[in-house]
Coordinates of C-alpha atoms and ligand atoms in Angstrom, one line a residue:
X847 CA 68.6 91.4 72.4
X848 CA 71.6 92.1 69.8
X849 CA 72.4 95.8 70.8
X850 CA 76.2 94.7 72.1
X851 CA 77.9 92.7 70.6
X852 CA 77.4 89.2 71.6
X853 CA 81.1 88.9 73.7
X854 CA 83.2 91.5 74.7
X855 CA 86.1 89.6 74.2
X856 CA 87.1 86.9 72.3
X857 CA 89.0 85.1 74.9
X858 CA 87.2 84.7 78.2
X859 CA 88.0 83.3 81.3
X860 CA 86.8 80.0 82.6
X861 CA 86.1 79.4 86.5
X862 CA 85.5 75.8 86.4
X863 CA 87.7 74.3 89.5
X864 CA 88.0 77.5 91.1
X865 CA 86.2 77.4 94.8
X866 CA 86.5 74.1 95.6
X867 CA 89.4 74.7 98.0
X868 CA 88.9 77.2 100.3
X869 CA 92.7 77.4 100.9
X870 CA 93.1 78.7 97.2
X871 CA 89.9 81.5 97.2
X872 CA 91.7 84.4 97.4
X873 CA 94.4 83.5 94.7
X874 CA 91.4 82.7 92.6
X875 CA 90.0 85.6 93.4
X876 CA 92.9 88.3 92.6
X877 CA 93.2 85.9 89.1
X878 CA 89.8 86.7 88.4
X879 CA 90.4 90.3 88.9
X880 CA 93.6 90.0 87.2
X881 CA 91.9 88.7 83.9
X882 CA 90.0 92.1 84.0
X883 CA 92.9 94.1 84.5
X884 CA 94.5 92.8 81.2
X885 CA 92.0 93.4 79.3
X886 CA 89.2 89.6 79.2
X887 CA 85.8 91.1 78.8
X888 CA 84.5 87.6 79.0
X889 CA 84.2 85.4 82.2
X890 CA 82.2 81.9 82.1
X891 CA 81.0 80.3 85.2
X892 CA 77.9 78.3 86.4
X893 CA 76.1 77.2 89.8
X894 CA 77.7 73.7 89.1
X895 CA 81.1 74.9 89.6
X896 CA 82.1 74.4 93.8
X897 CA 78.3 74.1 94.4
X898 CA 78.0 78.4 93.3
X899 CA 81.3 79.0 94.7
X900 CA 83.0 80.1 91.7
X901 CA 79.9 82.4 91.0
X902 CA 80.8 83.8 94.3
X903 CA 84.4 84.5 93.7
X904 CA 83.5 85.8 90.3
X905 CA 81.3 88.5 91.7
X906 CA 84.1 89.4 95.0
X907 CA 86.2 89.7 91.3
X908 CA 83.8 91.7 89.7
X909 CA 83.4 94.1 92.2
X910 CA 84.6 97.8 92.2
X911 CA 85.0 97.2 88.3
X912 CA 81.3 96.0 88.0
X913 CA 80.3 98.6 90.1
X914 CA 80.7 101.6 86.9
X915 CA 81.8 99.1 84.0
X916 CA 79.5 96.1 83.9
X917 CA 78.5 96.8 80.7
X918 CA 82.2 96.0 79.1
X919 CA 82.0 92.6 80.5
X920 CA 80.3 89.4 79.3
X921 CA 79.0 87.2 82.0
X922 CA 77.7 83.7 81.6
X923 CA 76.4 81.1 83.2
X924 CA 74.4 77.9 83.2
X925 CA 71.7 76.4 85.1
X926 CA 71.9 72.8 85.9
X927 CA 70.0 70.5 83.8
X928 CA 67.4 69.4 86.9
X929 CA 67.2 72.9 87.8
X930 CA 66.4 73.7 84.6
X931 CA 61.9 73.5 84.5
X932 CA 60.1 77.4 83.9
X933 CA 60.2 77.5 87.9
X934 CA 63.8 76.4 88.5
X935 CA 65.5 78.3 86.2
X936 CA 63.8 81.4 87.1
X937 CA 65.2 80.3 90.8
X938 CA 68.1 78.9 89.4
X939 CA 69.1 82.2 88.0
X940 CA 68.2 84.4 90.8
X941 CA 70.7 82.4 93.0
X942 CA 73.8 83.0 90.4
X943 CA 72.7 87.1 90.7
X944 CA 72.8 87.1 93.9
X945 CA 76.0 85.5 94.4
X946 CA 77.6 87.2 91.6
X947 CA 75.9 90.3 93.6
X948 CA 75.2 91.6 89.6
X949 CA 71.8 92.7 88.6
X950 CA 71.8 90.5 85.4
X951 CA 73.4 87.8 83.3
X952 CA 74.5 88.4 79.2
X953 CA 74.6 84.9 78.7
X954 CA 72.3 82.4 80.9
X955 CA 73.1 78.6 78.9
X956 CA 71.5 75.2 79.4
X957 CA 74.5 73.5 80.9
X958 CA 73.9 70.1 79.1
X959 CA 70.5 68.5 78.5
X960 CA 68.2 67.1 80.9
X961 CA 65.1 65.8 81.6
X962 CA 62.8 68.8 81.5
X963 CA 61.3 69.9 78.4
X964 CA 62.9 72.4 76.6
X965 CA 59.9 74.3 76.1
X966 CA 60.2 74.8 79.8
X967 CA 63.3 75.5 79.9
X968 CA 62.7 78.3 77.4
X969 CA 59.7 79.7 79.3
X970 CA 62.1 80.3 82.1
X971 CA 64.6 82.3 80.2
X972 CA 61.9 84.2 78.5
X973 CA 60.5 85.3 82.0
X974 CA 64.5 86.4 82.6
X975 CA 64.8 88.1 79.7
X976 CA 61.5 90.1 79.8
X977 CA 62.6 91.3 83.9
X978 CA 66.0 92.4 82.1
X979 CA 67.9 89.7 84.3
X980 CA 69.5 87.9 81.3
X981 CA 70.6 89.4 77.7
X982 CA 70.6 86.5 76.0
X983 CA 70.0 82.5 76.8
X984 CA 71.5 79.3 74.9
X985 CA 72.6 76.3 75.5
X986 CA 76.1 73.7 76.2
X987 CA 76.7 70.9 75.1
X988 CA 74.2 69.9 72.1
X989 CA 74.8 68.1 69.4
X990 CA 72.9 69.1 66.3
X991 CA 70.5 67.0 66.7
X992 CA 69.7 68.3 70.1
X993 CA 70.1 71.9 68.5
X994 CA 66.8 71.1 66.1
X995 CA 64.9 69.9 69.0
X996 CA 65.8 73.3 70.5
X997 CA 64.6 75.0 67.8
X998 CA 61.4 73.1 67.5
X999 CA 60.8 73.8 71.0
X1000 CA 61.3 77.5 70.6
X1001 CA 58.5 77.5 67.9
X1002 CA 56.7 75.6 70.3
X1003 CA 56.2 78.2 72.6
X1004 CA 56.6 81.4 70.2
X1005 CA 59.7 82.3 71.3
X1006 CA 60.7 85.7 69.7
X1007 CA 64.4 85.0 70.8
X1008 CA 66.3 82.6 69.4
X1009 CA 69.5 80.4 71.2
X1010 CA 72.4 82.6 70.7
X1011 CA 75.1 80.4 71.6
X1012 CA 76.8 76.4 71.9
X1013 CA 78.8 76.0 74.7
X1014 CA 81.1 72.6 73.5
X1015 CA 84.4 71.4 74.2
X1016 CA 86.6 72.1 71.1
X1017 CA 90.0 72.2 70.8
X1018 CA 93.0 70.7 68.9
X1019 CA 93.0 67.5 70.3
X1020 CA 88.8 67.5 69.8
X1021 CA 88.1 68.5 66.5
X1022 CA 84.7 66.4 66.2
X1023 CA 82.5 69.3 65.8
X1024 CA 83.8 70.5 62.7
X1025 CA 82.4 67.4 60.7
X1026 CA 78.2 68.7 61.5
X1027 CA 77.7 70.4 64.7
X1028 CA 80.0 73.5 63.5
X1029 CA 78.3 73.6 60.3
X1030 CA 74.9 73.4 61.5
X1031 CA 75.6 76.2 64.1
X1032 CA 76.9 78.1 61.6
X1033 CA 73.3 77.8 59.3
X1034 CA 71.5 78.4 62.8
X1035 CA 73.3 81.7 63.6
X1036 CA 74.2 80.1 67.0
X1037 CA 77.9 81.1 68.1
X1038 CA 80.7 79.1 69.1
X1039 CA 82.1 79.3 72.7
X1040 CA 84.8 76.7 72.9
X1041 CA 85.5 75.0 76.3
X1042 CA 88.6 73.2 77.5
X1043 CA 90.1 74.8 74.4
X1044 CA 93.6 73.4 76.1
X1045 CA 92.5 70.4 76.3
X1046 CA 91.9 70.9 79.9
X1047 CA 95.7 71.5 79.7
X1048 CA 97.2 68.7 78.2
X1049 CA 97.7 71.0 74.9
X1050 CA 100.0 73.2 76.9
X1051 CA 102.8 70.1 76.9
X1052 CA 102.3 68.6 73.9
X1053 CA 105.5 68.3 72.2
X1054 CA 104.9 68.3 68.7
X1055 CA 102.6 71.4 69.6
X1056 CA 105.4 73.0 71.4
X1057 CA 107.6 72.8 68.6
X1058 CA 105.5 74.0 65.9
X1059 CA 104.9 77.4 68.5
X1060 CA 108.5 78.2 69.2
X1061 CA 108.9 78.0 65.7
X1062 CA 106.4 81.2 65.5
X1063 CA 107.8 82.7 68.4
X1064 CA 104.2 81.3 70.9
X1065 CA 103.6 79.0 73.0
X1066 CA 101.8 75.9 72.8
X1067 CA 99.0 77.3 74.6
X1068 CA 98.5 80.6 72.5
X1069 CA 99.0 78.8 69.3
X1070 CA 95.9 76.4 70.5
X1071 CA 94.2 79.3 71.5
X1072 CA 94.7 81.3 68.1
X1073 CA 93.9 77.9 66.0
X1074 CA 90.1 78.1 67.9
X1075 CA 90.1 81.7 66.7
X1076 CA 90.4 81.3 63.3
X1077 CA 86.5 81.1 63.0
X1078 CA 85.6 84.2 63.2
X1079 CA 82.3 84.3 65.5
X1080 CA 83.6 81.5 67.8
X1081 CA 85.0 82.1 71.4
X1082 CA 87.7 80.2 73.5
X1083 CA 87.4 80.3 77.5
X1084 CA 90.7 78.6 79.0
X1085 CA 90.5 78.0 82.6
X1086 CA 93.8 79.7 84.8
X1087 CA 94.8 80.5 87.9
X1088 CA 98.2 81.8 87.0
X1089 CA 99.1 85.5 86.5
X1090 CA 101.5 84.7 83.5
X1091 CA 99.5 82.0 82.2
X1092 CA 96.3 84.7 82.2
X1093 CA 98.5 86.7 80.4
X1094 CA 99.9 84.4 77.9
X1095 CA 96.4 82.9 77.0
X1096 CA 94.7 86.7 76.6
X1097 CA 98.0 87.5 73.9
X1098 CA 96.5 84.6 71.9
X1099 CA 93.6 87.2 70.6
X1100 CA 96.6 88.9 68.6
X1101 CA 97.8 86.2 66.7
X1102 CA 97.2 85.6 62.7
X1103 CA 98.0 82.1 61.8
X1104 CA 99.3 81.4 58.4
X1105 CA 98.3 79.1 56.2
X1106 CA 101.5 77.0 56.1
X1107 CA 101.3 76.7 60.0
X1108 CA 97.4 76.0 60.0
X1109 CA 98.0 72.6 57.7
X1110 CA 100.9 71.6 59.5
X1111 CA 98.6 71.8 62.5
X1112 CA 96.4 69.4 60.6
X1113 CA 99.2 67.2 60.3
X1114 CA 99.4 66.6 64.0
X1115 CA 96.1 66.9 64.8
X1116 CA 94.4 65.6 61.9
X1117 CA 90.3 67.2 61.0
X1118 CA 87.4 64.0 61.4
X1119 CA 86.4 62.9 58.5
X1120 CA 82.7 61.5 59.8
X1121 CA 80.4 62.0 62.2
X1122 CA 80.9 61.5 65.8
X1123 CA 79.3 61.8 68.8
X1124 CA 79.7 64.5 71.0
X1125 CA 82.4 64.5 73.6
X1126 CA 81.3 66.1 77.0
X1127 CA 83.6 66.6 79.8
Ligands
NAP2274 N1 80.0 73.7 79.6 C1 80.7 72.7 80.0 O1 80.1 71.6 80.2 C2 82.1 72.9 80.4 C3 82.9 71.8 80.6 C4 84.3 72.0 80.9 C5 84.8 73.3 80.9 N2 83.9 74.4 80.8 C6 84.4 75.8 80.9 O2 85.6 75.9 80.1 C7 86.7 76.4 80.9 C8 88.0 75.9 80.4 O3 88.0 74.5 80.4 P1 89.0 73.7 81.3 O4 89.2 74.4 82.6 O5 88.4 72.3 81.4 O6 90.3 73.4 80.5 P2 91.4 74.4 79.7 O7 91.0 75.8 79.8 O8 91.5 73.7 78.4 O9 92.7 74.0 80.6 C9 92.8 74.5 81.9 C10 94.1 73.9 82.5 O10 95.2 74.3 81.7 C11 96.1 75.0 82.6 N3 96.6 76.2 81.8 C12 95.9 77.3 81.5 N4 96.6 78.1 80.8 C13 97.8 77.5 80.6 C14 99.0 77.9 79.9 N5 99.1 79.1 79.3 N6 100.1 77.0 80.0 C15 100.0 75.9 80.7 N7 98.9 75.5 81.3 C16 97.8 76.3 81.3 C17 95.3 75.4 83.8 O11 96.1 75.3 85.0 P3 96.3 76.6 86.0 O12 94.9 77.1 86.4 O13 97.1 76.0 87.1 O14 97.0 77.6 85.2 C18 94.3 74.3 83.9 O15 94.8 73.1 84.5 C19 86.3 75.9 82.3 O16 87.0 76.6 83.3 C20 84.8 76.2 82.3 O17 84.5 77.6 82.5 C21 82.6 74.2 80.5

């Protein structure tokens, strides 16, 4: 499972909201394609988003460039939680392909947890994996203590692959994680892939954020981006439509923030200091 690297580049692009207005499919569409033109190797979607929509424009997207050069990009999606028994995720799975029209996932996640076991959950992506229609499986959304449960459950059922990845919302203005669900993803080897990492946007205007950027020469939105990729196995997927904004974001993966600017981002957003629960969008 670990021949490629895990992501193929460290900023991907998120699809959530794309598809749900017909009106807009095309623009989304030609962003998507876009992102792969300047250079994201990384695209997040899920059958969630616009009922598979997004899946749908993701794979029109994909298409001549998928057709010789899959293997450069990272694709990932999630089955929904009450999809998400040995059966339904097998099925579950099948339907992304096919609407992607790609012959296999890298990353195929647990979008949050349900009420299926996770044993059977795991039998699911093991069946994937052994047909060669995912590379790797993990989860979104977990706290740690759902993250041991995972673990317990892939003893359970002998799993010789282990949960690669935590899909969470992290970002400036959310920095709960970094008191014990970073930590204990960092002892589990399980990777960071950072969601809303612009605070679903609101980052992009904040003023104090603003500031601090022009004062480096960024914008608010790569120096929130850059922040998230300070730790060095984690991933940020902002969500955008926007040619310039797509290009903006994707110049984040350049940037080296000192360690003057770093605490006088903990000034403004200030690091938790206990536990808390998990915040899920
Ligand atoms: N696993 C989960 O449960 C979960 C939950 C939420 C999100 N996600 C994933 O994470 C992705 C990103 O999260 P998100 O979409 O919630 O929020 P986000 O990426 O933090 O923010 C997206 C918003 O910011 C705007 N934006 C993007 N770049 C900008 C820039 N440079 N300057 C100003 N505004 C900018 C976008 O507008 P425009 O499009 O108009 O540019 C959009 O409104 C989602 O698309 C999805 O793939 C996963």
């Amino acid at each position: 499972m670990q021949s490629t690297p895990l992501f193929q580049s460290r900023i991907g692009l998120g699809t959530w909201q794309m598809g749900e207005d017909p009106s807009q499919a095309k623009a989304e569409c030609t962003a998507i394609a876009h992102a792969l033109e300047v250079g994201y190797r990384l695209i997040d979607t899920a059958e969630m988003y616009a009922d598979g929509v997004a899946e749908s424009l993701v794979g029109k997207a994909l298409g001549s460039f998928a057709s010789n050069r899959r293997e450069e990009v990272t694709l990932v999606s999630k089955v929904l939680p009450h999809h998400a028994d040995k059966k339904g995720t097998i099925q579950a799975c099948e339907a992304s392909l096919r609407r992607m029209q790609c012959d296999y996932l890298d990353h195929y996640l647990l979008h949050w947890q349900g009420s299926h076991s996770f044993e059977s959950t795991i039998e699911g992506f093991l069946t994937l994996h052994e047909r060669g229609l995912i590379r790797h499986f993990g989860v979104s959304n977990f706290d740690p203590k759902a993250l041991d449960s995972w673990r317990t459950a892939e003893a359970n059922v002998g799993s010789p692959y282990q949960c690669q990845s935590n899909q969470v919302y992290y970002a400036l203005n959310e920095r709960g994680i970094e008191f014990d669900l970073l930590p204990a993803m960092n002892t589990l080897n399980i990777a960071l892939m950072a969601y809303s990492p612009l605070g679903t946007g609101n980052l992009a205007q904040h003023p104090g954020l603003s500031l601090l950027a022009a004062e480096q020469g960024l914008t608010a939105a790569q120096l929130a981006l850059a922040w998230i990729l300070r730790h060095p196995h984690a991933v940020a997927i902002p969500k955008s439509t926007h040619f310039t904004r797509i290009e903006e974001n994707w110049q984040a993966n350049q940037i080296q923030l000192s360690t003057s600017v770093l605490s006088q981002l903990d000034t403004l957003f200030l690091a938790p200091t206990r536990a808390r629960p998990l915040v899920i969008i």
